[in-house]
mmCIF file of C-alpha atoms and ligand atoms in Angstrom:
data_model
loop_
_atom_site.group_PDB
_atom_site.id
_atom_site.type_symbol
_atom_site.label_atom_id
_atom_site.label_comp_id
_atom_site.label_asym_id
_atom_site.label_seq_id
_atom_site.Cartn_x
_atom_site.Cartn_y
_atom_site.Cartn_z
ATOM 1 C CA MET A 217 27.975 15.407 -8.144
ATOM 2 C CA ALA A 218 28.032 11.915 -6.734
ATOM 3 C CA SER A 219 24.315 11.513 -6.868
ATOM 4 C CA SER A 220 23.908 9.394 -9.939
ATOM 5 C CA LEU A 221 20.491 8.269 -8.912
ATOM 6 C CA GLY A 222 19.550 11.654 -7.506
ATOM 7 C CA LEU A 223 20.367 13.176 -10.849
ATOM 8 C CA ALA A 224 18.489 10.471 -12.665
ATOM 9 C CA ILE A 225 15.440 11.065 -10.538
ATOM 10 C CA ALA A 226 15.676 14.812 -10.894
ATOM 11 C CA TYR A 227 16.093 14.516 -14.630
ATOM 12 C CA ALA A 228 13.258 12.046 -14.928
ATOM 13 C CA THR A 229 11.030 14.147 -12.743
ATOM 14 C CA ILE A 230 11.662 17.384 -14.523
ATOM 15 C CA VAL A 231 11.295 15.781 -17.934
ATOM 16 C CA GLY A 232 8.169 14.035 -16.727
ATOM 17 C CA LEU A 233 6.676 17.207 -15.339
ATOM 18 C CA ALA A 234 7.739 19.171 -18.384
ATOM 19 C CA SER A 235 5.958 16.734 -20.655
ATOM 20 C CA ILE A 236 2.885 16.885 -18.459
ATOM 21 C CA LEU A 237 2.979 20.663 -18.743
ATOM 22 C CA SER A 238 3.572 20.709 -22.475
ATOM 23 C CA SER A 239 0.868 18.171 -23.182
ATOM 24 C CA GLY A 240 -1.431 20.254 -20.999
ATOM 25 C CA ALA A 241 -3.011 17.192 -19.478
ATOM 26 C CA ALA A 242 -1.854 14.528 -17.094
ATOM 27 C CA PRO A 243 -2.856 10.900 -17.380
ATOM 28 C CA THR A 244 -5.127 10.881 -14.369
ATOM 29 C CA THR A 245 -6.364 14.452 -14.679
ATOM 30 C CA ASP A 246 -9.884 15.073 -15.790
ATOM 31 C CA ALA A 247 -9.703 17.601 -18.633
ATOM 32 C CA SER A 248 -12.577 19.585 -17.178
ATOM 33 C CA ARG A 249 -10.572 20.402 -14.076
ATOM 34 C CA HIS A 250 -8.288 23.343 -13.664
ATOM 35 C CA THR A 251 -4.840 22.413 -14.924
ATOM 36 C CA PHE A 252 -1.595 22.217 -13.052
ATOM 37 C CA ASN A 253 0.532 25.332 -13.435
ATOM 38 C CA TRP A 254 4.147 24.956 -12.327
ATOM 39 C CA ASP A 255 5.002 28.615 -12.940
ATOM 40 C CA ARG A 256 2.301 29.599 -10.488
ATOM 41 C CA THR A 257 3.367 26.969 -7.936
ATOM 42 C CA LYS A 258 4.968 28.752 -5.022
ATOM 43 C CA TYR A 259 4.832 26.005 -2.394
ATOM 44 C CA MET A 260 5.983 22.460 -2.836
ATOM 45 C CA TYR A 261 5.326 20.052 0.018
ATOM 46 C CA ALA A 262 6.848 16.579 0.101
ATOM 47 C CA PHE A 263 6.189 13.455 2.154
ATOM 48 C CA GLY A 264 8.231 10.288 1.818
ATOM 49 C CA ASP A 265 11.433 8.456 2.697
ATOM 50 C CA SER A 266 15.172 8.666 2.042
ATOM 51 C CA TYR A 267 14.670 9.086 -1.692
ATOM 52 C CA THR A 268 12.895 12.355 -0.996
ATOM 53 C CA PHE A 269 14.174 13.824 2.293
ATOM 54 C CA VAL A 270 16.416 16.851 2.586
ATOM 55 C CA GLN A 271 18.619 17.668 5.557
ATOM 56 C CA GLY A 272 17.578 20.591 7.724
ATOM 57 C CA THR A 273 19.504 22.399 10.442
ATOM 58 C CA GLU A 274 16.564 21.579 12.759
ATOM 59 C CA GLY A 275 16.375 17.974 11.559
ATOM 60 C CA LEU A 276 17.915 14.714 12.675
ATOM 61 C CA ALA A 277 21.268 14.323 10.918
ATOM 62 C CA THR A 278 20.954 12.197 7.755
ATOM 63 C CA PHE A 279 17.227 11.661 8.321
ATOM 64 C CA SER A 280 15.078 14.777 8.202
ATOM 65 C CA PHE A 281 14.461 18.443 7.536
ATOM 66 C CA ILE A 282 12.857 18.850 10.948
ATOM 67 C CA GLY A 283 12.289 16.702 14.028
ATOM 68 C CA ASP A 284 12.049 12.974 14.671
ATOM 69 C CA ALA A 285 9.826 10.615 16.648
ATOM 70 C CA PHE A 286 11.331 11.717 19.989
ATOM 71 C CA ASN A 287 11.246 15.356 19.043
ATOM 72 C CA PHE A 288 7.986 15.394 17.185
ATOM 73 C CA SER A 289 6.931 18.973 17.838
ATOM 74 C CA PHE A 290 8.509 22.179 16.662
ATOM 75 C CA THR A 291 7.657 25.814 17.060
ATOM 76 C CA PRO A 292 6.686 28.091 14.168
ATOM 77 C CA GLN A 293 9.998 29.858 14.633
ATOM 78 C CA GLU A 294 11.992 26.604 14.431
ATOM 79 C CA LEU A 295 10.200 25.728 11.228
ATOM 80 C CA LEU A 296 10.634 29.145 9.657
ATOM 81 C CA GLU A 297 14.297 29.438 10.661
ATOM 82 C CA ASP A 298 15.137 25.869 9.601
ATOM 83 C CA GLU A 299 17.659 25.820 6.754
ATOM 84 C CA ILE A 300 18.154 23.212 4.053
ATOM 85 C CA VAL A 301 21.719 21.876 4.237
ATOM 86 C CA PRO A 302 23.036 21.581 0.668
ATOM 87 C CA LYS A 303 23.997 18.237 -0.857
ATOM 88 C CA SER A 304 22.978 16.149 2.121
ATOM 89 C CA SER A 305 20.603 13.680 0.540
ATOM 90 C CA SER A 306 20.833 9.893 0.708
ATOM 91 C CA SER A 307 22.834 9.898 -2.518
ATOM 92 C CA ASP A 308 25.305 12.524 -1.314
ATOM 93 C CA GLY A 309 24.101 15.089 -3.841
ATOM 94 C CA SER A 310 20.859 17.042 -3.854
ATOM 95 C CA SER A 311 17.400 15.521 -3.566
ATOM 96 C CA TRP A 312 15.074 15.471 -6.591
ATOM 97 C CA THR A 313 12.839 17.866 -4.664
ATOM 98 C CA GLU A 314 15.685 20.378 -4.631
ATOM 99 C CA PHE A 315 16.402 19.971 -8.356
ATOM 100 C CA LEU A 316 12.731 20.418 -9.116
ATOM 101 C CA THR A 317 12.191 23.527 -6.997
ATOM 102 C CA GLY A 318 15.660 25.019 -7.292
ATOM 103 C CA CYS A 319 15.541 25.323 -3.491
ATOM 104 C CA PHE A 320 18.961 23.850 -2.680
ATOM 105 C CA GLN A 321 19.892 25.522 0.577
ATOM 106 C CA GLY A 322 18.914 27.971 3.257
ATOM 107 C CA LYS A 323 15.461 28.869 4.484
ATOM 108 C CA PRO A 324 12.723 27.528 2.218
ATOM 109 C CA SER A 325 10.866 30.830 2.535
ATOM 110 C CA ASP A 326 13.824 32.553 0.868
ATOM 111 C CA CYS A 327 13.526 30.329 -2.195
ATOM 112 C CA ALA A 328 11.852 31.802 -5.259
ATOM 113 C CA PRO A 329 9.827 31.119 -7.225
ATOM 114 C CA HIS A 330 9.346 27.695 -5.574
ATOM 115 C CA GLN A 331 9.615 27.074 -1.823
ATOM 116 C CA LEU A 332 10.366 23.524 -0.694
ATOM 117 C CA TRP A 333 8.723 22.258 2.520
ATOM 118 C CA ASN A 334 9.945 18.698 2.847
ATOM 119 C CA PHE A 335 8.582 16.477 5.635
ATOM 120 C CA ALA A 336 10.041 13.220 4.307
ATOM 121 C CA PHE A 337 11.935 11.082 6.814
ATOM 122 C CA ALA A 338 14.700 8.704 5.701
ATOM 123 C CA GLY A 339 13.807 5.059 6.283
ATOM 124 C CA ALA A 340 10.071 5.740 6.518
ATOM 125 C CA ASP A 341 7.481 3.102 5.761
ATOM 126 C CA VAL A 342 3.825 4.018 5.350
ATOM 127 C CA ASP A 343 2.563 3.068 8.805
ATOM 128 C CA LYS A 344 4.251 1.714 11.928
ATOM 129 C CA ALA A 345 1.044 -0.200 12.704
ATOM 130 C CA LEU A 346 1.789 -2.341 9.634
ATOM 131 C CA LEU A 347 5.582 -2.508 9.539
ATOM 132 C CA PRO A 348 8.045 -1.961 12.382
ATOM 133 C CA LEU A 349 9.916 1.337 12.422
ATOM 134 C CA HIS A 350 13.499 1.075 11.194
ATOM 135 C CA HIS A 351 14.661 2.981 14.263
ATOM 136 C CA ASN A 352 12.878 4.127 17.367
ATOM 137 C CA PHE A 353 13.299 7.724 16.148
ATOM 138 C CA THR A 354 11.769 7.058 12.697
ATOM 139 C CA VAL A 355 8.715 9.062 11.625
ATOM 140 C CA ASP A 356 6.497 7.012 9.310
ATOM 141 C CA LEU A 357 4.486 8.664 6.537
ATOM 142 C CA VAL A 358 1.264 8.634 8.549
ATOM 143 C CA ASP A 359 3.085 10.583 11.262
ATOM 144 C CA GLU A 360 4.838 12.901 8.803
ATOM 145 C CA VAL A 361 1.397 14.149 7.860
ATOM 146 C CA LYS A 362 0.320 14.391 11.520
ATOM 147 C CA GLN A 363 3.452 16.409 12.198
ATOM 148 C CA TRP A 364 2.588 18.765 9.337
ATOM 149 C CA VAL A 365 -1.032 19.055 10.534
ATOM 150 C CA GLN A 366 -0.116 19.837 14.127
ATOM 151 C CA PHE A 367 2.918 22.042 13.757
ATOM 152 C CA ALA A 368 3.162 23.368 10.213
ATOM 153 C CA SER A 369 -0.261 23.666 8.635
ATOM 154 C CA HIS A 370 -0.928 27.033 10.291
ATOM 155 C CA VAL A 371 2.595 28.336 9.764
ATOM 156 C CA VAL A 372 3.433 27.954 6.078
ATOM 157 C CA PRO A 373 0.822 28.965 3.475
ATOM 158 C CA HIS A 374 -0.692 26.439 1.079
ATOM 159 C CA PRO A 375 -3.199 28.151 -1.203
ATOM 160 C CA ALA A 376 -4.529 25.483 -3.546
ATOM 161 C CA ALA A 377 -3.696 27.344 -6.754
ATOM 162 C CA GLU A 378 -0.045 27.690 -5.695
ATOM 163 C CA THR A 379 0.565 24.320 -4.038
ATOM 164 C CA LEU A 380 2.074 21.040 -5.212
ATOM 165 C CA VAL A 381 2.184 18.097 -2.813
ATOM 166 C CA ALA A 382 4.448 15.155 -3.644
ATOM 167 C CA TRP A 383 3.964 11.677 -2.184
ATOM 168 C CA TRP A 384 6.705 9.109 -2.654
ATOM 169 C CA ILE A 385 6.629 6.117 -0.325
ATOM 170 C CA GLY A 386 6.632 2.311 -0.532
ATOM 171 C CA ILE A 387 10.322 1.882 -1.283
ATOM 172 C CA ASN A 388 11.107 0.577 2.173
ATOM 173 C CA ASP A 389 7.763 -1.216 2.534
ATOM 174 C CA THR A 390 8.291 -3.386 -0.528
ATOM 175 C CA GLY A 391 11.787 -4.290 0.714
ATOM 176 C CA ASP A 392 10.856 -4.778 4.370
ATOM 177 C CA THR A 393 8.287 -7.430 3.503
ATOM 178 C CA LEU A 394 10.653 -9.609 1.461
ATOM 179 C CA ASN A 395 11.189 -12.177 4.198
ATOM 180 C CA ARG A 396 7.477 -12.593 4.826
ATOM 181 C CA ASN A 397 6.216 -15.979 3.766
ATOM 182 C CA LEU A 398 2.889 -14.833 2.382
ATOM 183 C CA THR A 399 0.942 -16.113 -0.580
ATOM 184 C CA GLU A 400 0.389 -13.778 -3.519
ATOM 185 C CA THR A 401 -3.205 -13.343 -2.290
ATOM 186 C CA ASP A 402 -2.042 -12.462 1.209
ATOM 187 C CA PHE A 403 0.444 -9.975 -0.198
ATOM 188 C CA LYS A 404 -2.281 -8.288 -2.241
ATOM 189 C CA ALA A 405 -4.377 -8.008 0.919
ATOM 190 C CA PHE A 406 -1.380 -6.516 2.729
ATOM 191 C CA TRP A 407 -0.876 -3.834 0.067
ATOM 192 C CA GLU A 408 -4.560 -2.978 0.412
ATOM 193 C CA GLN A 409 -3.967 -2.367 4.123
ATOM 194 C CA GLU A 410 -1.002 -0.192 3.217
ATOM 195 C CA MET A 411 -3.162 1.823 0.819
ATOM 196 C CA HIS A 412 -5.773 2.254 3.526
ATOM 197 C CA SER A 413 -3.085 3.821 5.734
ATOM 198 C CA LEU A 414 -1.454 5.812 2.948
ATOM 199 C CA PHE A 415 -4.666 7.321 1.640
ATOM 200 C CA GLY A 416 -5.830 7.877 5.218
ATOM 201 C CA ALA A 417 -2.761 10.098 5.590
ATOM 202 C CA VAL A 418 -3.457 11.781 2.247
ATOM 203 C CA GLN A 419 -7.026 12.421 3.409
ATOM 204 C CA ASN A 420 -5.688 13.882 6.655
ATOM 205 C CA ALA A 421 -3.636 16.369 4.645
ATOM 206 C CA TYR A 422 -6.643 17.162 2.451
ATOM 207 C CA ASP A 423 -8.912 17.620 5.472
ATOM 208 C CA HIS A 424 -6.484 20.209 6.794
ATOM 209 C CA ASP A 425 -6.642 22.155 3.557
ATOM 210 C CA LEU A 426 -3.490 20.943 1.908
ATOM 211 C CA ARG A 427 -4.908 20.837 -1.622
ATOM 212 C CA GLY A 428 -3.980 22.029 -5.078
ATOM 213 C CA THR A 429 -2.033 19.387 -6.996
ATOM 214 C CA TYR A 430 -1.084 15.974 -5.626
ATOM 215 C CA LEU A 431 1.754 14.135 -7.342
ATOM 216 C CA PHE A 432 2.073 10.421 -6.578
ATOM 217 C CA PHE A 433 5.247 8.436 -7.317
ATOM 218 C CA ASN A 434 5.354 4.684 -7.562
ATOM 219 C CA VAL A 435 8.188 2.370 -6.496
ATOM 220 C CA PRO A 436 11.111 1.895 -8.890
ATOM 221 C CA PRO A 437 12.451 -1.569 -9.819
ATOM 222 C CA LEU A 438 14.681 -2.038 -6.786
ATOM 223 C CA ASP A 439 14.913 -5.722 -7.649
ATOM 224 C CA ARG A 440 17.516 -4.357 -10.084
ATOM 225 C CA SER A 441 19.520 -2.594 -7.357
ATOM 226 C CA PRO A 442 23.077 -3.855 -6.760
ATOM 227 C CA ASP A 443 22.275 -5.851 -3.630
ATOM 228 C CA HIS A 444 19.319 -7.658 -5.221
ATOM 229 C CA LEU A 445 20.129 -7.958 -8.914
ATOM 230 C CA GLY A 446 20.363 -11.613 -9.867
ATOM 231 C CA THR A 447 19.657 -12.916 -6.351
ATOM 232 C CA ALA A 448 17.122 -15.624 -5.530
ATOM 233 C CA VAL A 449 14.804 -13.099 -3.894
ATOM 234 C CA ALA A 450 14.785 -10.699 -6.868
ATOM 235 C CA PRO A 451 11.680 -12.195 -8.554
ATOM 236 C CA LYS A 452 9.700 -11.924 -5.325
ATOM 237 C CA TYR A 453 10.939 -8.356 -4.854
ATOM 238 C CA ALA A 454 9.911 -7.514 -8.419
ATOM 239 C CA GLN A 455 6.452 -8.950 -7.804
ATOM 240 C CA ASN A 456 6.079 -7.095 -4.493
ATOM 241 C CA ILE A 457 6.814 -3.848 -6.262
ATOM 242 C CA LEU A 458 4.422 -4.577 -9.148
ATOM 243 C CA ASP A 459 1.660 -5.445 -6.667
ATOM 244 C CA TYR A 460 2.311 -2.338 -4.570
ATOM 245 C CA ASN A 461 2.327 -0.164 -7.696
ATOM 246 C CA ALA A 462 -0.915 -1.706 -8.973
ATOM 247 C CA ALA A 463 -2.592 -1.019 -5.626
ATOM 248 C CA LEU A 464 -1.220 2.531 -5.634
ATOM 249 C CA ALA A 465 -2.506 3.194 -9.166
ATOM 250 C CA ALA A 466 -5.981 1.922 -8.279
ATOM 251 C CA HIS A 467 -6.173 3.967 -5.091
ATOM 252 C CA THR A 468 -4.742 7.072 -6.733
ATOM 253 C CA ALA A 469 -7.477 6.865 -9.380
ATOM 254 C CA ALA A 470 -10.120 6.352 -6.685
ATOM 255 C CA PHE A 471 -8.793 9.327 -4.731
ATOM 256 C CA ALA A 472 -8.922 11.479 -7.879
ATOM 257 C CA ARG A 473 -12.532 10.468 -8.541
ATOM 258 C CA ALA A 474 -13.533 11.230 -4.954
ATOM 259 C CA HIS A 475 -11.716 14.593 -4.845
ATOM 260 C CA PRO A 476 -12.489 16.449 -8.069
ATOM 261 C CA ASP A 477 -11.095 19.675 -6.616
ATOM 262 C CA VAL A 478 -7.580 18.208 -6.438
ATOM 263 C CA ILE A 479 -5.436 17.864 -9.542
ATOM 264 C CA VAL A 480 -4.022 14.366 -9.281
ATOM 265 C CA LEU A 481 -0.848 13.516 -11.179
ATOM 266 C CA SER A 482 1.133 10.291 -11.203
ATOM 267 C CA PHE A 483 4.801 9.885 -11.935
ATOM 268 C CA ASP A 484 5.771 6.421 -13.090
ATOM 269 C CA ALA A 485 9.192 6.116 -11.448
ATOM 270 C CA HIS A 486 9.141 2.394 -12.178
ATOM 271 C CA ALA A 487 8.927 3.045 -15.914
ATOM 272 C CA TRP A 488 11.579 5.763 -15.802
ATOM 273 C CA PHE A 489 14.117 3.740 -13.848
ATOM 274 C CA SER A 490 13.420 0.753 -16.093
ATOM 275 C CA ARG A 491 13.966 2.810 -19.218
ATOM 276 C CA VAL A 492 17.263 4.213 -17.954
ATOM 277 C CA LEU A 493 18.448 0.802 -16.743
ATOM 278 C CA ASP A 494 17.490 -0.728 -20.100
ATOM 279 C CA THR A 495 19.317 1.934 -22.110
ATOM 280 C CA PRO A 496 22.030 3.232 -19.758
ATOM 281 C CA ALA A 497 24.395 4.510 -22.448
ATOM 282 C CA GLN A 498 21.716 6.802 -23.828
ATOM 283 C CA HIS A 499 21.564 8.418 -20.407
ATOM 284 C CA GLY A 500 25.299 8.616 -19.819
ATOM 285 C CA PHE A 501 25.654 5.676 -17.443
ATOM 286 C CA THR A 502 28.382 3.079 -17.834
ATOM 287 C CA ASN A 503 27.622 0.955 -14.769
ATOM 288 C CA ILE A 504 24.151 -0.150 -13.705
ATOM 289 C CA THR A 505 25.014 -3.318 -11.782
ATOM 290 C CA GLY A 506 27.428 -2.106 -9.130
ATOM 291 C CA PHE A 507 27.509 1.010 -7.000
ATOM 292 C CA CYS A 508 30.121 3.557 -6.166
ATOM 293 C CA GLU A 509 29.948 5.985 -3.257
ATOM 294 C CA CYS A 510 32.105 8.276 -5.314
ATOM 295 C CA THR A 511 31.871 11.085 -7.825
ATOM 296 C CA ASP A 512 32.065 8.867 -10.922
ATOM 297 C CA PRO A 513 29.024 9.978 -12.955
ATOM 298 C CA GLY A 514 29.018 6.667 -14.859
ATOM 299 C CA PHE A 515 27.484 4.851 -11.915
ATOM 300 C CA PHE A 516 23.697 4.761 -11.864
ATOM 301 C CA TRP A 517 23.705 3.552 -8.251
ATOM 302 C CA PHE A 518 25.381 5.503 -5.490
ATOM 303 C CA SER A 519 24.786 2.855 -2.850
ATOM 304 C CA ALA A 520 23.315 -0.652 -2.688
ATOM 305 C CA TYR A 521 19.784 0.691 -2.933
ATOM 306 C CA VAL A 522 19.938 4.427 -3.764
HETATM 307 C C1 NAG B 739 14.306 19.079 19.398
HETATM 308 O O1 NAG B 739 14.473 19.796 18.201
HETATM 309 C C2 NAG B 739 14.691 21.171 18.388
HETATM 310 C C3 NAG B 739 14.658 21.779 17.023
HETATM 311 O O2 NAG B 739 15.482 21.067 16.159
HETATM 312 C C4 NAG B 739 15.993 21.356 19.127
HETATM 313 O O3 NAG B 739 16.196 22.724 19.345
HETATM 314 C C5 NAG B 739 15.931 20.605 20.438
HETATM 315 O O4 NAG B 739 17.180 20.648 21.058
HETATM 316 C C6 NAG B 739 15.559 19.166 20.226
HETATM 317 N N1 NAG B 739 15.319 18.523 21.487
HETATM 318 C C7 NAG B 739 15.718 17.288 21.716
HETATM 319 C C8 NAG B 739 15.333 16.733 23.051
HETATM 320 O O5 NAG B 739 16.350 16.636 20.904
HETATM 321 C C1 NAG B 740 15.006 1.706 3.801
HETATM 322 O O1 NAG B 740 15.570 2.636 4.660
HETATM 323 C C2 NAG B 740 16.705 2.276 5.392
HETATM 324 C C3 NAG B 740 17.102 3.407 6.285
HETATM 325 O O2 NAG B 740 16.537 3.144 7.512
HETATM 326 C C4 NAG B 740 17.799 1.771 4.485
HETATM 327 O O3 NAG B 740 18.949 1.423 5.214
HETATM 328 C C5 NAG B 740 17.243 0.611 3.724
HETATM 329 O O4 NAG B 740 18.221 0.055 2.895
HETATM 330 C C6 NAG B 740 16.044 1.024 2.938
HETATM 331 N N1 NAG B 740 15.488 -0.111 2.255
HETATM 332 C C7 NAG B 740 15.240 -0.118 0.974
HETATM 333 C C8 NAG B 740 14.718 -1.365 0.404
HETATM 334 O O5 NAG B 740 15.401 0.832 0.271
HETATM 335 C C1 NAG B 741 16.225 3.940 20.981
HETATM 336 O O1 NAG B 741 17.065 2.934 20.456
HETATM 337 C C2 NAG B 741 18.411 3.056 20.877
HETATM 338 C C3 NAG B 741 19.260 2.081 20.081
HETATM 339 O O2 NAG B 741 18.579 0.916 19.784
HETATM 340 C C4 NAG B 741 18.481 2.825 22.370
HETATM 341 O O3 NAG B 741 19.819 2.923 22.825
HETATM 342 C C5 NAG B 741 17.626 3.860 23.053
HETATM 343 O O4 NAG B 741 17.577 3.627 24.439
HETATM 344 C C6 NAG B 741 16.201 3.855 22.502
HETATM 345 N N1 NAG B 741 15.503 5.008 23.076
HETATM 346 C C7 NAG B 741 14.315 4.873 23.634
HETATM 347 C C8 NAG B 741 13.761 6.099 24.243
HETATM 348 O O5 NAG B 741 13.687 3.829 23.639
HETATM 349 C C1 NAG B 742 5.962 -20.822 3.590
HETATM 350 O O1 NAG B 742 4.623 -21.202 3.843
HETATM 351 C C2 NAG B 742 4.248 -22.403 3.176
HETATM 352 C C3 NAG B 742 2.735 -22.614 3.373
HETATM 353 O O2 NAG B 742 2.341 -22.184 4.633
HETATM 354 C C4 NAG B 742 5.078 -23.544 3.732
HETATM 355 O O3 NAG B 742 4.739 -24.743 3.081
HETATM 356 C C5 NAG B 742 6.560 -23.240 3.484
HETATM 357 O O4 NAG B 742 7.367 -24.218 4.059
HETATM 358 C C6 NAG B 742 6.927 -21.881 4.058
HETATM 359 N N1 NAG B 742 8.279 -21.530 3.654
HETATM 360 C C7 NAG B 742 9.174 -21.016 4.491
HETATM 361 C C8 NAG B 742 10.512 -20.674 3.909
HETATM 362 O O5 NAG B 742 8.929 -20.794 5.664
HETATM 363 C C1 NAG B 743 30.272 -2.056 -12.126
HETATM 364 O O1 NAG B 743 30.794 -1.734 -10.857
HETATM 365 C C2 NAG B 743 31.039 -2.868 -10.050
HETATM 366 C C3 NAG B 743 31.443 -2.359 -8.673
HETATM 367 O O2 NAG B 743 32.534 -1.514 -8.778
HETATM 368 C C4 NAG B 743 32.069 -3.761 -10.700
HETATM 369 O O3 NAG B 743 32.280 -4.910 -9.929
HETATM 370 C C5 NAG B 743 31.573 -4.147 -12.088
HETATM 371 O O4 NAG B 743 32.564 -4.907 -12.754
HETATM 372 C C6 NAG B 743 31.244 -2.909 -12.891
HETATM 373 N N1 NAG B 743 30.660 -3.287 -14.165
HETATM 374 C C7 NAG B 743 31.011 -2.741 -15.307
HETATM 375 C C8 NAG B 743 30.286 -3.175 -16.520
HETATM 376 O O5 NAG B 743 31.912 -1.921 -15.366
#
């Protein structure tokens, strides 16, 4: 179990979801709406980056469950026969999506009671029109959704009452923009462009009947990751992340208002990571400043940024 962070995320997520369930209401959910029911949730879909992706036998090794930019299409059979490879996340353990669903390996359709259909691609930014792809084979979030629309939406069911869709992106975007010499005002305008792309992709999913519950994650305090902690760029990184998260919160609320048929939940990953990093001993961590690509459970960080 090398995945210190993976475990932290999974723990945070499950605790977060559990408290949402037990309180019966989520922060951004209108009480008059139908409520989220995890027990009834049979299909979990996920879009995002390396924090979220799982390895598939039909995916690009260390990057995806299925396909890549050069191999964008897949057949229904390839999708349905695709198997999750266990413990092949970016932190060497399982992804938080696997901890949450209990779908750790094999064909997602064999998982019960929660199937995991994960279209996240490691290294993804929101939109290649705004930030260059990390690799020429990278699938950005906008294209992850297009891929789902074109090749998966008619193959795997997604009845609204049984569907949870997770969105976790921005981690690479807030890091990739660090060397940009923009004013705070220019940065805020840039994050607005990012939100336009992100919520355009969310709308694309919605327009193709991927509904039910949407769960949005914000960006954790990666200014506290081993390769940035205490460096000269850390304050700018921290600000980037706060600005991105503020834009995300505003647009998530606007999306919820405009789509009353969707249950919109937010998970404050920034607050959770901050809490664990502020009180590591309470969470079983002995080292929060360095990283260790090893099985020592005391390390919060598995690598320089995961
Ligand atoms: C594309 O992906 C499919 C499914 O993973 C695989 O069978 C095929 O060989 C790949 N083609 C290329 C050109 O990589
Ligand atoms: C973003 O993804 C890439 C993988 O392409 C990774 O190497 C990089 O460190 C990530 N950046 C951040 C800030 O997480
Ligand atoms: C993708 O990038 C790799 C490495 O940079 C390069 O060798 C390859 O030719 C590129 N492929 C295409 C189709 O551009
Ligand atoms: C950043 O931009 C400002 C204003 O345009 C300029 O004065 C400054 O020298 C630039 N800094 C760097 C590191 O390029
Ligand atoms: C944390 O781990 C790093 C890297 O191994 C090491 O340099 C540092 O001294 C450790 N800190 C503590 C408090 O053990």
